[in-house]
Coordinates of N, CA and C and ligand atoms in Angstrom, one line a residue:
R1 N -44.5 -84.4 44.7 CA -43.8 -84.6 45.9 C -44.1 -85.3 47.3
K2 N -43.0 -85.8 47.7 CA -43.5 -86.5 48.3 C -43.4 -86.1 49.8
K3 N -44.3 -87.0 50.9 CA -45.1 -87.2 51.4 C -45.1 -87.5 52.7
E4 N -44.7 -86.7 53.7 CA -44.1 -87.3 55.1 C -45.7 -87.6 56.1
P5 N -45.6 -88.8 56.6 CA -47.0 -89.2 57.1 C -47.0 -88.5 58.1
L6 N -48.5 -88.4 58.5 CA -48.4 -87.5 60.1 C -48.8 -88.6 61.3
R7 N -48.2 -88.2 62.4 CA -48.1 -89.3 63.5 C -48.8 -87.8 64.9
I8 N -50.0 -88.7 65.0 CA -51.2 -87.8 66.1 C -51.2 -89.2 67.0
M9 N -51.3 -88.5 68.2 CA -51.6 -88.6 69.4 C -52.6 -88.1 69.5
I10 N -53.5 -89.0 70.4 CA -55.5 -88.5 71.1 C -55.5 -89.1 72.3
S11 N -56.0 -87.9 72.8 CA -56.3 -88.5 74.8 C -57.5 -87.4 75.2
G12 N -57.7 -87.7 75.9 CA -58.9 -87.3 76.6 C -59.5 -88.6 78.0
A13 N -60.0 -88.0 78.2 CA -61.6 -88.9 79.7 C -62.4 -90.3 78.9
P14 N -62.5 -90.6 80.0 CA -63.3 -92.5 79.2 C -64.8 -91.1 78.3
A15 N -64.8 -91.7 77.3 CA -66.5 -91.1 76.2 C -65.6 -89.5 76.3
S16 N -64.4 -89.0 76.1 CA -64.4 -87.9 75.7 C -64.8 -87.8 74.7
G17 N -64.7 -88.7 73.6 CA -65.1 -88.9 72.1 C -64.1 -89.0 70.9
K18 N -62.9 -89.5 72.0 CA -61.7 -90.0 71.1 C -62.2 -90.6 69.7
G19 N -62.9 -92.1 69.9 CA -63.1 -93.0 68.9 C -63.9 -92.5 67.6
T20 N -64.9 -91.8 68.5 CA -65.1 -91.4 67.0 C -65.0 -90.0 66.4
Q21 N -64.0 -89.2 67.3 CA -62.9 -88.6 66.3 C -62.5 -88.9 65.3
C22 N -61.9 -90.5 66.1 CA -60.7 -91.3 65.1 C -61.1 -91.3 63.8
E23 N -62.7 -92.0 63.9 CA -63.3 -92.6 62.4 C -63.5 -91.4 61.8
L24 N -63.4 -90.0 61.7 CA -63.3 -89.0 60.9 C -62.8 -88.5 60.7
I25 N -60.9 -88.8 61.4 CA -59.7 -88.6 60.9 C -59.3 -89.4 60.4
T26 N -59.4 -91.0 60.2 CA -59.1 -91.2 59.7 C -59.6 -91.3 58.0
Q27 N -60.9 -90.8 58.3 CA -61.6 -90.9 57.0 C -61.1 -89.6 55.8
K28 N -60.7 -89.0 56.4 CA -60.2 -87.7 55.6 C -58.4 -88.1 55.4
Y29 N -57.8 -88.1 56.8 CA -56.5 -88.2 56.7 C -55.7 -89.9 56.1
G30 N -56.4 -90.6 56.1 CA -56.0 -92.0 55.7 C -55.0 -92.8 57.1
L31 N -55.4 -91.8 58.0 CA -54.4 -92.4 58.7 C -54.6 -94.4 59.4
V32 N -53.2 -94.9 59.8 CA -53.5 -96.1 60.8 C -53.9 -95.8 62.2
H33 N -55.2 -95.9 62.5 CA -55.9 -96.3 63.9 C -55.8 -97.5 64.5
I34 N -54.9 -96.3 65.6 CA -54.6 -97.6 66.3 C -54.8 -97.3 67.7
A35 N -55.9 -97.5 68.6 CA -56.8 -98.2 69.7 C -56.2 -98.8 71.0
A36 N -55.4 -98.3 71.9 CA -55.2 -99.2 72.9 C -56.0 -100.3 73.6
G37 N -56.9 -99.4 73.5 CA -58.1 -100.1 74.1 C -59.0 -101.5 73.4
D38 N -59.2 -101.3 71.7 CA -60.0 -102.2 70.8 C -58.6 -103.3 70.7
L39 N -57.3 -103.0 71.1 CA -56.2 -104.1 71.0 C -56.3 -104.8 71.8
L40 N -56.7 -104.0 73.3 CA -57.0 -105.2 74.4 C -58.0 -106.2 74.4
R41 N -59.4 -105.2 73.7 CA -60.9 -106.5 73.6 C -60.6 -106.8 72.5
A42 N -59.3 -107.3 71.8 CA -60.0 -107.7 70.3 C -59.1 -109.1 71.1
E43 N -57.7 -109.2 72.4 CA -57.5 -110.3 73.4 C -58.1 -110.8 73.9
I44 N -59.3 -110.4 74.6 CA -60.6 -110.8 75.6 C -61.2 -111.7 74.4
A45 N -61.9 -111.1 73.6 CA -62.3 -112.0 72.5 C -61.6 -112.9 72.0
A46 N -60.4 -113.1 71.6 CA -59.8 -114.1 71.4 C -59.1 -115.6 72.5
G47 N -59.7 -114.6 73.6 CA -59.6 -115.6 74.6 C -57.9 -116.1 75.4
S48 N -57.0 -115.2 75.1 CA -55.4 -114.8 75.4 C -55.0 -115.1 76.3
E49 N -54.3 -115.4 76.8 CA -53.5 -114.9 78.4 C -53.6 -113.6 78.4
N50 N -53.2 -112.9 77.7 CA -53.1 -111.4 77.7 C -54.4 -110.7 77.6
G51 N -55.7 -111.5 77.5 CA -56.4 -110.8 77.3 C -57.0 -111.4 79.1
K52 N -57.2 -112.2 78.9 CA -57.8 -112.5 80.3 C -57.4 -111.7 81.6
Q53 N -55.7 -111.8 81.4 CA -54.9 -110.7 82.4 C -56.1 -109.7 82.6
A54 N -56.0 -108.9 81.4 CA -56.1 -107.4 80.9 C -57.7 -106.8 81.5
K55 N -59.1 -108.0 81.3 CA -59.6 -108.1 81.7 C -59.8 -107.3 83.1
E56 N -59.2 -108.5 83.8 CA -59.5 -108.3 85.2 C -58.6 -107.1 85.8
Y57 N -58.1 -106.0 84.5 CA -57.9 -104.5 85.3 C -58.9 -103.5 84.7
M58 N -59.2 -104.1 83.4 CA -59.9 -103.2 82.7 C -61.6 -103.2 83.7
D59 N -61.8 -104.4 83.9 CA -63.2 -104.6 84.8 C -63.1 -103.3 86.4
K60 N -61.9 -102.9 86.4 CA -62.2 -102.3 87.9 C -61.5 -100.6 87.5
G61 N -61.6 -101.1 86.3 CA -61.1 -99.2 85.5 C -59.5 -98.8 85.7
K62 N -58.6 -100.0 86.2 CA -57.6 -99.6 86.4 C -56.6 -99.6 85.0
L63 N -55.5 -99.1 84.6 CA -54.9 -100.0 84.0 C -53.8 -101.3 83.3
V64 N -54.2 -101.2 82.4 CA -53.7 -103.0 82.9 C -52.1 -103.1 82.5
P65 N -51.0 -103.8 82.7 CA -49.5 -103.9 83.3 C -49.3 -103.5 81.7
N66 N -47.7 -102.3 82.2 CA -47.5 -102.0 81.2 C -47.0 -103.7 80.1
E67 N -46.3 -104.8 80.8 CA -45.9 -106.2 80.0 C -46.6 -106.2 78.8
I68 N -48.1 -106.1 78.8 CA -49.3 -106.4 77.6 C -49.4 -105.1 76.9
V69 N -48.7 -103.9 77.4 CA -49.9 -103.1 76.8 C -48.5 -102.7 75.8
V70 N -47.8 -102.4 76.3 CA -46.6 -102.3 75.5 C -46.3 -102.4 74.4
T71 N -46.3 -103.7 74.5 CA -45.4 -104.7 73.1 C -46.6 -104.7 72.0
M72 N -47.9 -104.7 72.6 CA -49.1 -104.5 71.7 C -49.3 -103.7 70.8
V73 N -48.6 -102.2 71.5 CA -49.2 -100.7 70.2 C -47.8 -101.0 69.4
K74 N -46.5 -101.3 70.3 CA -45.6 -101.1 69.9 C -45.2 -102.0 68.4
E75 N -46.1 -103.2 68.6 CA -45.7 -104.1 67.2 C -47.1 -103.6 66.3
R76 N -48.1 -102.4 66.0 CA -48.9 -102.1 65.6 C -48.4 -101.2 65.3
L77 N -47.6 -100.2 65.7 CA -46.9 -99.2 65.0 C -45.5 -99.4 64.2
N78 N -45.2 -101.1 64.7 CA -44.2 -100.8 63.4 C -44.5 -101.3 62.1
G79 N -45.7 -102.1 62.4 CA -46.5 -102.3 61.1 C -46.4 -101.5 59.9
P80 N -46.1 -102.7 58.3 CA -46.2 -101.0 57.5 C -46.8 -100.3 56.4
D81 N -48.1 -100.8 57.6 CA -49.0 -99.4 56.7 C -49.2 -98.6 58.1
S82 N -48.3 -98.9 59.1 CA -48.3 -97.6 60.2 C -47.1 -96.5 59.2
R83 N -46.4 -97.2 58.9 CA -45.0 -96.9 58.4 C -45.3 -95.7 57.3
E84 N -46.5 -96.2 56.5 CA -46.4 -95.9 55.5 C -47.1 -94.9 55.2
K85 N -48.6 -95.1 56.2 CA -49.6 -94.2 55.8 C -49.7 -93.3 57.2
G86 N -48.8 -93.7 58.1 CA -48.9 -92.5 59.5 C -49.8 -93.1 60.3
W87 N -49.9 -92.7 61.2 CA -50.6 -93.5 62.8 C -51.5 -92.2 63.3
L88 N -52.5 -93.0 64.0 CA -52.7 -92.6 65.2 C -53.1 -93.2 66.0
L89 N -52.5 -92.8 67.9 CA -52.4 -93.7 68.4 C -53.8 -92.7 69.4
D90 N -54.6 -93.9 69.5 CA -55.7 -93.4 70.2 C -55.7 -94.2 71.9
G91 N -55.4 -94.4 72.8 CA -55.7 -94.4 74.5 C -54.2 -94.6 74.7
Y92 N -53.1 -94.3 74.5 CA -51.8 -94.7 74.6 C -51.2 -93.7 74.4
P93 N -50.2 -93.0 75.2 CA -49.9 -93.5 76.5 C -50.6 -93.3 77.8
R94 N -50.9 -94.2 78.6 CA -51.8 -93.3 80.1 C -51.1 -93.5 81.1
S95 N -49.0 -93.0 81.1 CA -48.4 -92.7 82.3 C -47.2 -92.9 81.7
S96 N -46.8 -91.8 82.1 CA -45.7 -91.7 81.5 C -44.4 -92.7 81.2
S97 N -44.3 -93.6 82.5 CA -43.5 -95.0 81.9 C -43.9 -95.3 80.8
Q98 N -45.3 -95.7 79.5 CA -46.0 -95.2 79.0 C -44.8 -95.4 78.0
A99 N -45.2 -93.5 78.1 CA -44.3 -92.7 77.1 C -43.5 -92.3 76.8
I100 N -42.7 -93.0 77.9 CA -40.8 -92.9 77.8 C -40.8 -94.2 76.9
A101 N -41.3 -95.2 77.1 CA -41.4 -96.4 76.6 C -41.3 -96.3 75.1
L102 N -42.2 -95.5 74.8 CA -42.7 -95.4 73.3 C -40.9 -94.5 72.2
K103 N -40.9 -93.5 73.3 CA -39.9 -93.0 73.0 C -38.4 -93.8 72.7
E104 N -38.1 -94.9 74.0 CA -37.1 -95.2 73.4 C -37.3 -95.8 72.3
F105 N -38.3 -96.4 71.6 CA -38.3 -97.4 70.3 C -38.5 -96.5 69.6
G106 N -38.1 -94.7 69.9 CA -37.8 -94.4 68.3 C -39.6 -93.2 67.9
F107 N -40.5 -94.1 68.8 CA -42.2 -93.7 67.9 C -42.2 -91.9 68.7
Q108 N -42.2 -90.9 67.9 CA -42.2 -89.6 68.5 C -43.7 -88.9 67.4
P109 N -44.6 -88.3 68.0 CA -45.6 -87.9 67.6 C -45.2 -86.3 67.2
D110 N -46.1 -85.7 66.3 CA -45.7 -84.8 65.7 C -46.7 -83.4 66.3
L111 N -47.9 -84.9 66.7 CA -49.1 -83.6 67.1 C -49.9 -84.5 68.7
F112 N -49.9 -83.6 69.6 CA -51.1 -85.0 70.6 C -52.0 -83.7 71.1
I113 N -53.4 -84.2 70.4 CA -54.3 -83.6 70.9 C -55.1 -84.2 72.3
L114 N -55.8 -83.1 73.4 CA -56.4 -83.6 74.5 C -58.3 -82.3 74.5
L115 N -58.5 -84.0 74.1 CA -60.3 -83.4 74.3 C -61.1 -83.3 75.7
E116 N -60.9 -81.9 76.0 CA -61.7 -82.1 77.2 C -62.9 -81.4 77.2
V117 N -63.5 -82.0 77.9 CA -64.9 -81.8 77.9 C -65.5 -82.4 79.5
P118 N -66.7 -81.4 79.8 CA -67.1 -81.3 81.7 C -67.9 -82.8 81.8
E119 N -67.1 -83.5 83.2 CA -67.8 -85.0 83.7 C -68.8 -85.0 83.6
E120 N -69.9 -84.5 83.3 CA -71.4 -84.5 83.4 C -71.8 -85.2 82.2
I121 N -70.9 -84.5 81.7 CA -71.4 -85.3 80.3 C -70.3 -86.5 79.4
L122 N -69.7 -86.7 80.2 CA -68.8 -88.2 80.2 C -69.9 -89.0 80.5
V123 N -70.0 -88.9 81.5 CA -71.1 -89.9 81.8 C -72.4 -90.6 81.3
E124 N -73.0 -89.1 81.0 CA -74.0 -89.1 79.8 C -73.9 -90.3 78.6
R125 N -72.6 -89.6 77.6 CA -71.7 -90.6 77.2 C -71.9 -91.8 77.2
V126 N -71.2 -92.0 78.2 CA -71.0 -93.7 78.3 C -72.1 -94.5 78.3
V127 N -73.3 -94.4 79.7 CA -74.2 -94.4 79.8 C -74.9 -94.5 78.5
G128 N -74.7 -94.5 77.6 CA -75.7 -94.2 76.4 C -75.1 -95.0 74.8
R129 N -74.1 -95.2 75.2 CA -72.9 -95.3 73.7 C -73.3 -97.4 73.4
R130 N -73.3 -97.4 72.2 CA -73.2 -98.7 71.9 C -72.8 -98.5 70.5
L131 N -72.7 -100.1 70.5 CA -71.3 -100.3 69.2 C -72.0 -101.3 68.1
D132 N -71.9 -101.5 67.3 CA -72.5 -102.1 66.1 C -71.4 -103.3 66.0
P133 N -71.9 -104.9 66.7 CA -69.9 -105.4 66.8 C -69.9 -105.9 64.8
I134 N -70.7 -105.8 63.9 CA -70.2 -106.6 62.8 C -69.3 -105.0 62.2
T135 N -69.7 -103.3 61.9 CA -68.8 -102.8 61.8 C -67.7 -101.7 62.3
G136 N -68.4 -101.4 64.3 CA -67.3 -101.7 64.9 C -67.7 -99.7 65.0
K137 N -68.7 -99.7 64.3 CA -68.8 -98.4 64.6 C -69.7 -97.8 66.6
I138 N -69.0 -97.2 66.1 CA -69.9 -96.6 67.7 C -70.9 -95.1 67.6
Y139 N -71.8 -95.6 68.4 CA -73.4 -94.8 68.5 C -73.5 -94.5 69.6
H140 N -74.7 -93.6 69.9 CA -75.2 -93.1 71.2 C -76.3 -92.6 71.0
L141 N -77.5 -93.5 71.9 CA -78.6 -93.7 71.9 C -79.6 -92.4 71.3
K142 N -78.9 -91.3 72.7 CA -79.2 -90.2 72.4 C -78.8 -89.6 71.0
Y143 N -77.3 -89.3 71.4 CA -76.6 -88.2 70.5 C -76.2 -88.7 68.7
S144 N -76.0 -90.1 68.8 CA -75.9 -90.4 67.2 C -76.4 -91.8 67.3
P145 N -77.9 -92.0 67.0 CA -78.8 -93.5 67.2 C -78.1 -94.5 65.7
P146 N -78.3 -95.4 66.3 CA -78.5 -95.9 64.7 C -79.1 -95.6 63.5
E147 N -78.6 -95.8 62.3 CA -79.4 -95.4 61.3 C -80.5 -96.1 60.5
T148 N -80.4 -97.8 61.2 CA -81.6 -98.4 60.1 C -82.1 -99.2 61.9
E149 N -82.9 -99.8 61.6 CA -83.5 -100.9 62.6 C -82.9 -101.9 63.0
E150 N -82.4 -102.4 61.6 CA -81.1 -103.9 61.8 C -79.9 -103.1 62.3
I151 N -79.6 -102.2 62.6 CA -78.5 -102.0 63.3 C -78.9 -101.6 64.2
A152 N -79.9 -101.3 64.9 CA -80.6 -100.8 66.3 C -81.0 -102.4 67.2
S153 N -81.0 -103.2 66.1 CA -81.2 -104.5 67.2 C -80.1 -105.7 67.1
R154 N -79.3 -104.9 67.0 CA -77.3 -105.9 67.0 C -76.5 -105.1 68.0
V155 N -77.1 -103.2 68.2 CA -75.6 -102.9 68.8 C -75.6 -103.5 70.5
T156 N -74.4 -103.3 70.9 CA -74.4 -103.9 72.2 C -73.1 -102.9 73.2
Q157 N -73.3 -103.0 74.2 CA -72.4 -102.4 75.4 C -71.5 -103.2 75.6
R158 N -70.5 -101.8 75.7 CA -69.2 -102.2 76.4 C -69.4 -102.6 77.9
F159 N -69.0 -104.0 78.6 CA -68.9 -104.2 79.8 C -68.2 -103.0 80.8
D160 N -67.7 -102.2 80.3 CA -67.0 -101.5 81.3 C -68.0 -99.6 81.1
D161 N -68.8 -99.9 80.6 CA -69.9 -98.8 80.5 C -71.0 -98.8 81.1
T162 N -70.8 -98.9 82.5 CA -71.8 -98.4 83.3 C -71.3 -97.3 84.4
E163 N -72.4 -97.3 84.7 CA -71.9 -95.5 86.0 C -71.2 -96.0 87.1
E164 N -70.9 -97.2 87.3 CA -70.2 -97.4 88.5 C -68.6 -97.5 87.9
K165 N -68.9 -98.1 86.7 CA -67.6 -98.1 86.6 C -66.5 -97.1 85.7
V166 N -67.4 -96.3 85.2 CA -67.3 -95.4 84.6 C -66.4 -94.2 85.9
K167 N -67.2 -94.4 86.5 CA -65.8 -93.7 88.0 C -64.7 -93.8 87.8
L168 N -64.6 -95.4 88.1 CA -63.1 -95.9 87.8 C -62.5 -95.6 87.4
R169 N -62.6 -95.7 85.8 CA -61.7 -95.1 85.4 C -61.5 -93.7 84.7
L170 N -62.4 -93.0 85.1 CA -62.3 -91.8 85.6 C -61.1 -91.0 86.6
Q171 N -61.3 -92.1 87.4 CA -60.5 -91.8 89.0 C -59.1 -91.9 88.0
T172 N -59.3 -93.0 87.6 CA -57.5 -93.6 87.1 C -57.2 -92.9 86.2
H173 N -57.9 -92.0 85.0 CA -57.5 -91.2 84.1 C -56.6 -89.3 85.4
H174 N -58.0 -89.2 86.2 CA -57.1 -88.1 86.6 C -56.2 -88.4 87.0
Q175 N -55.4 -89.5 87.8 CA -54.2 -90.0 88.5 C -53.1 -89.6 87.5
N176 N -53.5 -89.8 86.5 CA -52.4 -90.1 85.0 C -52.4 -88.7 84.3
V177 N -53.8 -88.6 83.9 CA -53.5 -87.3 82.6 C -52.1 -86.0 83.1
E178 N -51.9 -85.8 83.5 CA -50.8 -84.7 84.2 C -49.6 -85.4 83.8
A179 N -49.3 -86.3 84.4 CA -47.6 -86.7 83.6 C -47.1 -87.3 82.6
V180 N -48.4 -87.4 81.9 CA -48.5 -87.4 80.8 C -49.0 -86.4 79.4
L181 N -49.3 -85.4 80.4 CA -49.1 -84.0 79.5 C -47.5 -83.4 79.2
S182 N -47.6 -83.7 80.1 CA -45.9 -82.7 80.5 C -44.9 -83.2 80.0
M183 N -45.2 -84.6 79.2 CA -44.6 -85.0 78.3 C -44.2 -84.5 76.8
Y184 N -45.5 -84.1 76.5 CA -45.9 -83.5 75.2 C -46.3 -82.4 75.1
E185 N -46.0 -81.2 76.5 CA -46.5 -80.2 76.7 C -46.8 -78.9 74.8
V186 N -44.9 -79.1 74.4 CA -44.7 -78.1 73.3 C -46.0 -78.7 71.5
I187 N -46.0 -79.4 71.6 CA -47.1 -80.2 70.7 C -48.1 -80.5 71.1
T188 N -48.6 -80.5 72.1 CA -50.4 -80.5 72.6 C -51.0 -79.1 72.2
V189 N -52.5 -79.2 71.6 CA -53.3 -78.9 71.0 C -54.5 -79.3 72.3
K190 N -55.2 -78.6 72.7 CA -56.7 -78.8 73.3 C -57.8 -78.3 73.0
V191 N -58.3 -79.3 72.7 CA -59.8 -79.5 72.2 C -61.1 -79.6 73.1
N192 N -62.0 -78.2 72.9 CA -62.9 -77.9 73.6 C -64.0 -79.3 72.8
G193 N -64.0 -80.7 73.5 CA -64.9 -81.9 73.0 C -66.6 -82.1 73.6
S194 N -67.1 -80.7 74.0 CA -68.3 -80.7 74.5 C -69.1 -81.0 73.6
G195 N -68.9 -80.0 72.8 CA -69.6 -79.9 71.2 C -70.5 -80.7 70.4
S196 N -70.9 -80.6 69.5 CA -71.2 -81.9 68.4 C -70.1 -82.4 68.0
K197 N -70.3 -83.6 67.3 CA -69.2 -84.5 67.2 C -68.3 -83.6 65.5
Q198 N -69.3 -83.1 64.7 CA -68.8 -82.3 63.9 C -67.9 -81.0 64.3
E199 N -68.5 -80.4 65.2 CA -67.7 -79.1 65.8 C -66.5 -79.3 66.7
V200 N -66.4 -80.5 67.0 CA -65.1 -81.2 67.7 C -64.3 -81.2 66.5
F201 N -64.3 -81.9 65.6 CA -64.1 -82.3 64.2 C -63.3 -81.1 63.6
A202 N -64.0 -80.1 63.4 CA -63.7 -78.6 63.0 C -62.1 -78.1 63.5
Q203 N -62.1 -78.4 64.9 CA -61.2 -77.8 65.5 C -59.8 -78.6 65.4
I204 N -59.8 -80.2 65.4 CA -59.1 -80.9 65.1 C -58.8 -80.8 64.0
N205 N -59.5 -80.7 62.3 CA -59.0 -80.6 60.9 C -58.3 -78.8 61.0
G206 N -58.2 -78.5 61.9 CA -58.0 -77.2 61.2 C -56.8 -77.2 61.9
A207 N -56.1 -78.1 63.0 CA -55.6 -78.1 63.8 C -54.1 -79.4 62.9
L208 N -54.8 -80.3 62.3 CA -54.2 -81.0 61.6 C -53.6 -80.3 59.8
T209 N -54.5 -79.4 59.5 CA -54.0 -78.9 58.1 C -52.7 -77.8 58.4
Q210 N -52.6 -77.5 59.1 CA -52.1 -76.2 59.4 C -50.4 -77.1 59.5
L211 N -50.9 -78.3 60.2 CA -49.5 -79.4 60.6 C -48.8 -79.9 59.2
L212 N -50.0 -80.2 58.3 CA -49.5 -80.9 56.8 C -48.5 -79.6 56.5
E213 N -49.4 -78.7 56.4 CA -48.7 -77.3 55.8 C -47.1 -76.9 55.8
Q214 N -47.4 -77.0 57.9 CA -45.7 -76.5 58.0 C -45.3 -78.0 57.3
K215 N -45.4 -78.8 57.8 CA -44.5 -80.6 57.2 C -44.3 -80.2 55.7
Q216 N -45.0 -79.5 54.9 CA -44.8 -79.8 53.5 C -43.7 -78.7 53.2
E217 N -43.6 -77.5 54.4 CA -43.1 -76.0 54.3 C -41.8 -76.4 54.4
K218 N -41.7 -77.7 56.0 CA -40.4 -78.6 56.0 C -39.4 -78.6 54.7
L219 N -40.3 -79.8 54.2 CA -39.7 -80.3 53.2 C -39.5 -80.1 51.7
G220 N -40.0 -78.8 51.6 CA -39.5 -77.9 50.5 C -38.4 -77.3 50.5
T221 N -38.1 -77.0 51.4 CA -37.0 -76.0 52.1 C -35.6 -77.2 51.8
V222 N -36.1 -78.6 51.9 CA -34.7 -79.2 52.1 C -33.9 -79.9 51.0
Ligands
AP5_1 P1 -60.3 -97.2 76.0 O1 -61.3 -98.3 75.1 O2 -59.5 -96.6 75.6 O3 -61.6 -96.8 77.2 P2 -61.8 -95.0 78.0 O4 -60.2 -94.3 77.3 O5 -62.5 -94.9 78.5 O6 -62.5 -94.3 76.1 P3 -64.0 -94.7 75.1 O7 -63.0 -95.3 74.6 O8 -64.2 -95.1 77.2 O9 -64.3 -93.4 75.0 P4 -63.8 -92.3 73.4 O10 -62.9 -91.3 74.2 O11 -63.3 -93.5 72.9 O12 -65.3 -91.8 73.1 P5 -66.3 -92.4 72.1 O13 -65.7 -91.4 70.8 O14 -66.7 -93.7 71.9 O15 -60.1 -98.4 77.6 C1 -61.3 -98.9 78.3 C2 -60.1 -99.7 79.3 O16 -58.8 -100.5 78.6 C3 -58.8 -99.1 79.7 O17 -60.2 -98.3 80.9 C4 -57.8 -99.7 80.9 O18 -58.5 -100.6 81.6 C5 -57.3 -100.4 79.7 N1 -56.7 -99.5 79.1 C6 -56.8 -98.4 77.6 N2 -55.5 -98.3 76.8 C7 -54.9 -98.5 78.0 C8 -53.1 -98.1 78.0 N3 -52.7 -96.9 77.5 N4 -52.5 -98.5 79.2 C9 -53.2 -99.6 80.1 N5 -54.3 -99.7 80.0 C10 -55.3 -99.4 79.0 O19 -67.7 -91.8 72.6 C11 -68.3 -92.4 73.3 C12 -70.1 -91.7 73.3 O20 -70.1 -90.5 73.2 C13 -70.3 -92.8 72.2 O21 -71.5 -93.1 72.6 C14 -70.4 -91.7 71.0 O22 -71.6 -91.6 70.1 C15 -71.1 -89.8 71.9 N6 -70.2 -88.9 71.6 C16 -68.9 -89.0 71.2 N7 -68.7 -87.5 70.3 C17 -69.6 -86.9 71.1 C18 -70.4 -85.8 70.7 N8 -69.3 -84.6 70.3 N9 -71.7 -85.5 71.1 C19 -72.2 -86.3 71.5 N10 -72.1 -87.5 71.8 C20 -70.8 -88.0 71.2

């Protein structure tokens, strides 16, 4: 039977667990994970002009200008893998203008997941976060420590993961979140993101299972 790929957006405050949940979602559902922040950090690592400009904004916890972000995300959504397998868009859109741009390009999500986590937990998650530069895997010194000594010795910290910078990132988030939410109200599912990563995933998995069933039913009736 023909399968229609899923198109999902995931949003939430800094360190609410978007990247962590995206690892679990892609493992199970095989979607292409497109993370705006990861794409920007790849530009910085490549030393491109866009990367240099982006870093100035990221350092201040501000949104990178649309001229840089919109095309970057659009190109990934248009990739043959995203079209075939479906996509999981992480950290985009972050403003109504980004949402409108996406709509104009013809990209409409089936579901908008919002991770809700209280602020005091967010700061603790940011400060303890570590990344494995080889596998890209996300760790936390307390909540999901590296599995081996070898990984523990090579993990790195993101340049914007300080208590001071996360406050600025949170401010930016609060300024923009309502405008984005209002554009996806009917397809939004709010998830309590303060439990363990498996507890959070169970809620998301429930919503995705239901969505897939609905899609299959629709396909079966036409
Ligand atoms: P981006 O990279 O998207 O950062 P962010 O939104 O601040 O989100 P994070 O990546 O910090 O957190 P996350 O929610 O993925 O959490 P994670 O799973 O890692 O953006 C960075 C910057 O790029 C922005 O500030 C902006 O400048 C720019 N930018 C990005 N997108 C843009 C756009 N669309 N337009 C303009 N500019 C843009 O988890 C965090 C930690 O908590 C980890 O250590 C993890 O192990 C731990 N953890 C996760 N879940 C749990 C759990 N359930 N229990 C305990 N610990 C947990």
